[in-house]
Short mmCIF file of C-alpha atoms in Angstrom, two decimals:
data_model
loop_
_atom_site.label_atom_id
_atom_site.label_comp_id
_atom_site.label_asym_id
_atom_site.label_seq_id
_atom_site.Cartn_x
_atom_site.Cartn_y
_atom_site.Cartn_z
CA MET A 27 27.89 -52.01 -27.09
CA ALA A 28 30.46 -52.44 -24.33
CA PRO A 29 33.53 -50.23 -24.65
CA ALA A 30 36.85 -51.85 -25.43
CA PRO A 31 39.06 -52.22 -22.34
CA ARG A 32 41.72 -49.57 -21.99
CA ARG A 33 45.24 -50.82 -22.57
CA GLU A 34 48.32 -50.37 -20.44
CA LEU A 35 49.85 -46.98 -21.12
CA LEU A 36 52.63 -47.13 -23.69
CA HIS A 37 55.95 -45.50 -22.84
CA LYS A 38 57.37 -43.26 -25.54
CA ASP A 39 60.62 -45.24 -25.64
CA HIS A 40 58.67 -48.38 -26.57
CA PHE A 41 56.34 -46.74 -29.05
CA ALA A 42 58.46 -47.24 -32.18
CA PHE A 43 59.01 -50.92 -31.41
CA VAL A 44 55.31 -51.56 -30.81
CA PHE A 45 54.02 -49.64 -33.82
CA GLY A 46 56.72 -51.06 -36.06
CA SER A 47 55.49 -54.57 -35.32
CA VAL A 48 51.75 -54.15 -36.00
CA LYS A 49 49.94 -54.35 -39.31
CA THR A 50 47.79 -51.78 -41.07
CA GLN A 51 44.29 -52.78 -42.18
CA ASN A 52 42.95 -51.27 -45.42
CA TYR A 53 39.26 -50.50 -45.97
CA LEU A 54 38.58 -49.93 -49.64
CA ASP A 55 35.42 -48.31 -50.95
CA PRO A 56 35.48 -49.09 -54.71
CA VAL A 57 33.08 -46.28 -55.64
CA SER A 58 34.86 -43.34 -57.31
CA LYS A 59 33.44 -40.51 -59.34
CA GLY A 60 36.64 -39.09 -60.82
CA PRO A 61 40.20 -38.16 -59.79
CA GLY A 62 40.30 -37.07 -56.18
CA SER A 63 36.53 -37.12 -55.73
CA HIS A 64 36.56 -39.95 -53.21
CA THR A 65 39.21 -38.40 -50.95
CA ILE A 66 38.20 -38.89 -47.32
CA ARG A 67 37.92 -35.52 -45.62
CA THR A 68 36.81 -36.57 -42.14
CA LEU A 69 37.13 -39.55 -39.80
CA ALA A 70 35.21 -40.15 -36.56
CA TRP A 71 35.16 -43.03 -34.07
CA ASN A 72 32.05 -43.73 -32.04
CA PRO A 73 32.43 -43.61 -28.22
CA THR A 74 33.18 -47.32 -27.83
CA GLY A 75 35.53 -47.48 -30.82
CA GLN A 76 33.51 -50.25 -32.44
CA LEU A 77 32.47 -48.11 -35.42
CA ILE A 78 34.24 -45.50 -37.51
CA ALA A 79 32.65 -43.02 -39.92
CA THR A 80 34.25 -41.67 -43.08
CA GLY A 81 33.06 -38.67 -45.08
CA SER A 82 34.30 -38.01 -48.61
CA ALA A 83 34.40 -35.28 -51.21
CA ASP A 84 31.95 -37.23 -53.40
CA ARG A 85 29.24 -36.92 -50.66
CA THR A 86 29.76 -40.51 -49.48
CA LEU A 87 29.15 -40.93 -45.76
CA ARG A 88 29.96 -44.45 -44.62
CA ILE A 89 30.03 -46.35 -41.30
CA TRP A 90 32.67 -49.11 -41.03
CA ASN A 91 33.17 -52.01 -38.64
CA PRO A 92 36.94 -52.07 -37.99
CA ASP A 93 36.86 -55.86 -37.54
CA ARG A 94 35.26 -56.43 -40.98
CA PRO A 95 37.12 -54.37 -43.60
CA HIS A 96 35.16 -55.37 -46.71
CA VAL A 97 32.82 -52.67 -47.97
CA ARG A 98 29.83 -55.03 -47.92
CA TYR A 99 29.93 -54.92 -44.10
CA SER A 100 29.77 -51.12 -44.06
CA THR A 101 26.70 -48.88 -44.22
CA GLU A 102 26.38 -45.93 -46.61
CA LEU A 103 24.22 -43.06 -45.36
CA ARG A 104 22.56 -41.16 -48.21
CA GLY A 105 21.10 -37.69 -48.09
CA HIS A 106 23.80 -35.07 -48.61
CA THR A 107 24.07 -33.54 -52.09
CA ALA A 108 27.67 -32.29 -51.81
CA GLY A 109 30.95 -33.29 -50.19
CA ILE A 110 31.09 -34.22 -46.51
CA GLU A 111 33.23 -31.76 -44.55
CA LYS A 112 32.86 -33.12 -41.01
CA ALA A 113 31.31 -36.12 -39.26
CA LEU A 114 31.09 -36.65 -35.51
CA PHE A 115 29.45 -39.24 -33.25
CA ASN A 116 27.46 -38.22 -30.20
CA PRO A 117 29.92 -38.80 -27.29
CA VAL A 118 27.25 -40.48 -25.13
CA ARG A 119 25.17 -42.33 -27.75
CA ASP A 120 26.95 -45.01 -29.78
CA ALA A 121 24.78 -44.96 -32.89
CA GLU A 122 24.01 -41.25 -33.26
CA LEU A 123 26.04 -39.36 -35.84
CA ALA A 124 26.03 -35.77 -37.12
CA SER A 125 27.45 -34.78 -40.50
CA CYS A 126 28.17 -31.38 -42.03
CA SER A 127 28.27 -30.92 -45.80
CA ALA A 128 29.13 -28.33 -48.42
CA ASP A 129 25.44 -28.51 -49.37
CA GLY A 130 24.82 -26.17 -46.42
CA THR A 131 23.14 -28.69 -44.10
CA VAL A 132 23.90 -30.58 -40.92
CA ARG A 133 22.17 -33.95 -40.80
CA PHE A 134 21.59 -36.26 -37.85
CA TRP A 135 21.61 -40.04 -38.21
CA ASP A 136 20.52 -42.72 -35.76
CA ASP A 137 20.56 -46.50 -36.21
CA ASP A 138 21.37 -46.08 -39.91
CA THR A 139 18.19 -44.04 -40.41
CA LEU A 140 18.06 -40.33 -41.03
CA ILE A 141 16.32 -38.52 -38.21
CA PRO A 142 13.69 -36.30 -39.86
CA VAL A 143 15.61 -33.15 -39.00
CA SER A 144 18.01 -31.34 -41.33
CA VAL A 145 19.27 -27.97 -40.15
CA GLN A 146 19.75 -25.61 -43.10
CA PHE A 147 22.39 -22.92 -42.67
CA PRO A 148 21.99 -19.72 -44.69
CA SER A 149 25.16 -20.57 -46.62
CA SER A 150 27.70 -23.38 -46.86
CA PRO A 151 30.16 -23.45 -43.95
CA THR A 152 32.93 -24.22 -46.45
CA THR A 153 32.35 -21.20 -48.66
CA HIS A 154 31.25 -18.69 -46.04
CA PRO A 155 33.09 -19.55 -42.81
CA ASP A 156 33.10 -16.02 -41.36
CA GLY A 157 30.81 -16.78 -38.45
CA VAL A 158 30.15 -19.14 -35.58
CA ASN A 159 27.05 -21.31 -35.86
CA ALA A 160 26.02 -23.85 -33.25
CA LEU A 161 23.31 -26.37 -32.58
CA ASN A 162 21.33 -26.78 -29.40
CA LEU A 163 21.31 -30.59 -29.15
CA PRO A 164 18.32 -32.41 -27.62
CA SER A 165 18.22 -33.48 -24.02
CA SER A 166 18.87 -37.07 -23.01
CA THR A 167 15.13 -37.69 -22.75
CA PRO A 168 14.28 -40.90 -24.67
CA GLY A 169 12.77 -40.11 -28.03
CA ALA A 170 13.84 -36.47 -28.04
CA THR A 171 14.61 -35.45 -31.62
CA THR A 172 14.24 -31.67 -31.60
CA TYR A 173 17.31 -29.73 -32.68
CA THR A 174 17.33 -25.95 -32.54
CA ALA A 175 19.83 -23.80 -34.41
CA LEU A 176 21.20 -21.06 -32.20
CA ASP A 177 21.60 -17.55 -33.52
CA PRO A 178 24.76 -17.08 -35.65
CA HIS A 179 27.54 -14.88 -34.27
CA PRO A 180 29.31 -13.18 -37.21
CA GLN A 181 33.08 -12.82 -36.84
CA THR A 182 35.39 -10.18 -38.30
CA VAL A 183 37.81 -12.80 -39.66
CA GLN A 184 37.46 -16.28 -41.12
CA THR A 185 36.63 -19.07 -38.68
CA ASN A 186 38.35 -22.33 -39.64
CA ALA A 187 37.62 -24.81 -36.85
CA THR A 188 35.97 -25.13 -33.45
CA THR A 189 35.98 -27.54 -30.54
CA PHE A 190 34.22 -27.67 -27.19
CA SER A 191 35.53 -28.27 -23.71
CA TRP A 192 34.12 -31.55 -22.48
CA CYS A 193 33.32 -30.49 -18.91
CA MET A 194 29.64 -30.60 -18.09
CA PRO A 195 27.82 -27.40 -17.10
CA THR A 196 26.95 -27.02 -13.42
CA PRO A 197 24.59 -24.64 -11.56
CA GLU A 198 27.66 -22.71 -10.42
CA ARG A 199 29.13 -22.65 -13.95
CA PRO A 200 26.23 -23.00 -16.40
CA GLU A 201 28.28 -22.26 -19.54
CA GLN A 202 30.85 -24.36 -21.35
CA HIS A 203 33.84 -23.17 -23.37
CA VAL A 204 34.15 -23.29 -27.13
CA PHE A 205 37.53 -22.80 -28.84
CA VAL A 206 37.53 -21.07 -32.23
CA THR A 207 40.48 -20.83 -34.65
CA THR A 208 40.76 -17.85 -36.99
CA GLY A 209 42.41 -16.91 -40.23
CA GLU A 210 44.60 -14.32 -38.51
CA GLY A 211 46.48 -16.85 -36.39
CA LYS A 212 44.45 -16.49 -33.20
CA VAL A 213 42.37 -18.80 -31.04
CA LYS A 214 39.33 -17.33 -29.31
CA ILE A 215 38.15 -18.93 -26.08
CA MET A 216 34.42 -18.24 -25.80
CA SER A 217 31.72 -19.09 -23.33
CA TYR A 218 28.90 -21.22 -24.72
CA PRO A 219 26.12 -20.57 -25.60
CA SER A 220 26.60 -16.81 -25.07
CA PHE A 221 29.78 -16.71 -27.23
CA ASP A 222 31.32 -14.04 -25.01
CA ILE A 223 35.09 -13.89 -25.58
CA MET A 224 36.90 -15.03 -22.42
CA HIS A 225 40.47 -15.03 -23.74
CA THR A 226 42.40 -14.78 -27.02
CA LEU A 227 45.56 -16.77 -27.82
CA ASN A 228 48.05 -15.37 -30.34
CA ALA A 229 48.76 -18.89 -31.51
CA HIS A 230 50.44 -18.77 -34.92
CA THR A 231 52.00 -16.34 -37.38
CA SER A 232 49.49 -17.41 -40.04
CA ALA A 233 46.02 -18.96 -40.15
CA CYS A 234 45.01 -21.46 -37.46
CA LEU A 235 43.30 -24.33 -39.25
CA SER A 236 42.63 -27.11 -36.73
CA ILE A 237 42.20 -27.57 -33.00
CA ALA A 238 41.79 -30.42 -30.47
CA LEU A 239 41.64 -30.66 -26.69
CA ALA A 240 43.64 -33.49 -25.10
CA PRO A 241 41.50 -36.17 -23.39
CA THR A 242 43.25 -35.33 -20.13
CA GLY A 243 42.37 -31.64 -20.53
CA ARG A 244 46.05 -30.73 -20.07
CA TYR A 245 46.79 -29.30 -23.50
CA LEU A 246 44.96 -27.60 -26.34
CA ALA A 247 46.59 -28.44 -29.70
CA VAL A 248 46.36 -25.92 -32.55
CA GLY A 249 47.43 -26.69 -36.12
CA GLY A 250 48.42 -23.84 -38.42
CA SER A 251 49.14 -23.08 -42.04
CA ASP A 252 52.74 -22.42 -40.92
CA ALA A 253 53.23 -26.23 -40.67
CA LEU A 254 53.35 -26.13 -36.86
CA ILE A 255 51.27 -27.68 -34.08
CA SER A 256 51.33 -25.56 -30.92
CA LEU A 257 50.49 -27.05 -27.51
CA TRP A 258 48.85 -24.72 -25.01
CA ASP A 259 48.70 -25.44 -21.28
CA THR A 260 45.05 -25.06 -20.27
CA THR A 261 45.94 -24.03 -16.70
CA ASP A 262 47.65 -20.77 -17.69
CA TRP A 263 47.21 -20.60 -21.49
CA ILE A 264 50.97 -20.53 -22.14
CA CYS A 265 52.38 -22.25 -25.24
CA ARG A 266 54.59 -25.02 -23.86
CA ARG A 267 56.05 -26.23 -27.15
CA THR A 268 55.57 -26.45 -30.90
CA LEU A 269 55.78 -29.56 -33.06
CA SER A 270 57.04 -29.54 -36.63
CA SER A 271 56.97 -32.34 -39.19
CA GLU A 272 59.78 -32.85 -41.68
CA ASN A 273 57.14 -33.01 -44.39
CA GLY A 274 55.98 -29.42 -43.84
CA GLY A 275 52.62 -28.22 -45.09
CA ALA A 276 49.51 -26.77 -43.44
CA ILE A 277 48.10 -28.77 -40.49
CA ARG A 278 44.40 -29.26 -41.31
CA GLY A 279 43.68 -31.84 -38.62
CA VAL A 280 45.06 -32.90 -35.23
CA SER A 281 44.21 -35.92 -33.09
CA TRP A 282 45.20 -37.10 -29.60
CA SER A 283 45.67 -40.67 -28.39
CA PHE A 284 43.21 -41.71 -25.69
CA ASP A 285 45.77 -41.15 -22.92
CA GLY A 286 46.75 -37.68 -24.12
CA ARG A 287 50.38 -38.75 -24.55
CA PHE A 288 50.69 -38.85 -28.32
CA ILE A 289 49.54 -36.51 -31.06
CA VAL A 290 49.48 -36.56 -34.84
CA GLY A 291 48.61 -33.99 -37.49
CA ALA A 292 47.08 -34.25 -40.97
CA CYS A 293 48.31 -32.33 -44.00
CA ASP A 294 46.43 -32.93 -47.25
CA GLU A 295 48.86 -31.06 -49.48
CA ILE A 296 50.59 -33.06 -52.21
CA GLY A 297 53.91 -34.32 -50.85
CA CYS A 298 53.04 -34.07 -47.16
CA GLY A 299 52.71 -37.84 -46.87
CA GLY A 300 55.78 -38.64 -48.93
CA ASN A 301 58.02 -39.31 -45.93
CA GLY A 302 55.29 -40.85 -43.79
CA LEU A 303 52.93 -39.81 -41.01
CA GLU A 304 54.81 -38.54 -37.94
CA ILE A 305 53.65 -39.25 -34.39
CA PHE A 306 54.85 -36.95 -31.59
CA HIS A 307 55.17 -37.35 -27.84
CA ALA A 308 53.28 -34.38 -26.43
CA GLU A 309 55.19 -33.91 -23.18
CA SER A 310 58.67 -33.88 -24.73
CA GLY A 311 57.82 -32.77 -28.26
CA ASP A 312 59.90 -35.64 -29.68
CA SER A 313 59.02 -37.24 -33.01
CA ILE A 314 58.87 -40.88 -31.92
CA TYR A 315 57.62 -42.82 -34.93
CA THR A 316 56.79 -42.34 -38.61
CA ILE A 317 54.12 -44.49 -40.25
CA PRO A 318 55.05 -45.26 -43.86
CA THR A 319 52.42 -43.93 -46.26
CA ALA A 320 52.12 -45.13 -49.84
CA GLY A 321 52.73 -42.67 -52.66
CA VAL A 322 55.50 -40.09 -52.67
CA ASN A 323 53.04 -37.42 -53.84
CA ALA A 324 50.31 -38.28 -51.37
CA GLY A 325 49.03 -36.09 -48.58
CA VAL A 326 47.28 -37.20 -45.39
CA SER A 327 43.73 -35.90 -45.52
CA ALA A 328 42.45 -37.05 -42.10
CA VAL A 329 43.66 -38.72 -38.88
CA ALA A 330 41.83 -40.04 -35.80
CA TRP A 331 43.06 -42.00 -32.79
CA HIS A 332 40.83 -44.76 -31.36
CA PRO A 333 39.06 -43.69 -28.12
CA SER A 334 40.53 -46.47 -25.96
CA ARG A 335 43.27 -48.27 -27.97
CA TYR A 336 46.52 -47.35 -29.62
CA TRP A 337 44.91 -47.67 -33.03
CA LEU A 338 45.38 -44.85 -35.50
CA ALA A 339 43.01 -44.32 -38.43
CA TYR A 340 44.12 -42.19 -41.35
CA SER A 341 43.50 -41.60 -45.02
CA THR A 342 45.71 -40.36 -47.83
CA THR A 343 44.85 -38.16 -50.77
CA THR A 344 45.44 -39.23 -54.37
CA ASP A 345 48.98 -40.25 -55.25
CA GLY A 346 49.35 -37.48 -57.79
CA PRO A 347 47.96 -35.91 -60.97
CA GLY A 348 45.93 -38.37 -63.01
CA SER A 349 45.35 -40.81 -60.15
CA SER A 350 41.76 -42.04 -60.10
CA SER A 351 41.60 -43.34 -56.55
CA ALA A 352 42.37 -42.05 -53.10
CA GLY A 353 44.14 -43.96 -50.38
CA GLY A 354 40.95 -44.94 -48.57
CA LEU A 355 40.64 -45.67 -44.86
CA LYS A 356 43.58 -47.33 -43.10
CA ILE A 357 43.80 -48.32 -39.43
CA VAL A 358 47.18 -49.07 -37.88
CA GLY A 359 46.78 -51.85 -35.31
CA ALA A 360 43.34 -53.11 -36.33
CA ALA A 361 44.64 -56.04 -38.39
CA GLY A 362 46.24 -57.77 -35.41
CA GLY A 363 43.66 -56.84 -32.79
CA GLY A 364 46.33 -55.87 -30.27
CA LEU A 365 47.44 -52.58 -28.73
#
C-alpha cells in the first residue's frame, strides 16, 4: 500500500475553522455482550493510515478500512480469550499487528492470519503490572517468525505504560531508549534491551498512566491521574508546560498529530466526554478546539491521530448506567476525505 500524501501543515489559528467544517464517520460493530462489554480500549493505525485496529473489552479485535465504515468490510481476528488491552501495528510492515490481552498473551497477526506464535506471560499485564516485559521482535529477513521473550525486569512500583524512542540503533549507540511510567508519578528513561535506568523524571504528583513521544522527537507527553498532560523537552528533560482539560479525570491515553503540533488525551471516566474532546496546541499549550461527543455521561476510552492526515480516531464509553452499547469507533475527517 502506498502511504497517503502528507497535507500542508495546519496553523493553530485555522484549526477550529477546519475541524468545525468536517464530518465525523461512525463505524458500528453491532456485536455486544452486555453493558460496557464492547467498549473500545485501544486504537491503532497501520503505517500508511489505510487500516485501523480496534480492541475491545469483550475480546473483539477488529481491522477496519476507514473508507468503508460498514462492519461487513472489516475483519475480526479471533484467538484471545479475554479483553484486548493494547493493539499496535508494526511500524515498517503494513499488515503485521500485535495485540496484548488480559488473558496473559501477546499475539501476532499477519495478513489476517494468526502467526503460530503466542507469547505467554507468567501473569496478566493488567492484573500484575509491577514489571517490565519486552519482546525481541524478528529481523526483517523474509519469512522470519521467531519471537523471543526477553527476561522480565521486576519493578518496585506499578508500571502503567511504556513507549520506545524511534531512533534506530547504531554501532556507536547499540541500545535504544524505553520510557516507563510508574504509579508513583515518575517516568523512568531506560536503555533497551539492558533496562539500565538512564534518567528519572518526577513528572506528576500522582500516578503516571500514559505516555507518547512526539513524531518530531521534540516532546515526550505524559498523562497522569491528576488530570494533567505534561510535555517534556527531550533535549534537556525539562517540563515545558502542562495541559489541563475542563472535563478533568485521569489521562489514560495521549496521541500526537503527525506533525507533532497537536495533542489530545483520553479519559474513560464517566463524565469526561460530557463537554467534548479537547485538542491542544503543543507549543503554546492553548486549547484550540473541542470535538462534540455524544452522551453527557460518556468518557473517551481511546484516541489516535492518523499517521499522515489531520484525522482523529476516538471512541467513547457507554453513555451511562444501563446503557447496552458503547460509542464505537469514530473518525473525524474520514467522511469527507479531506484534511
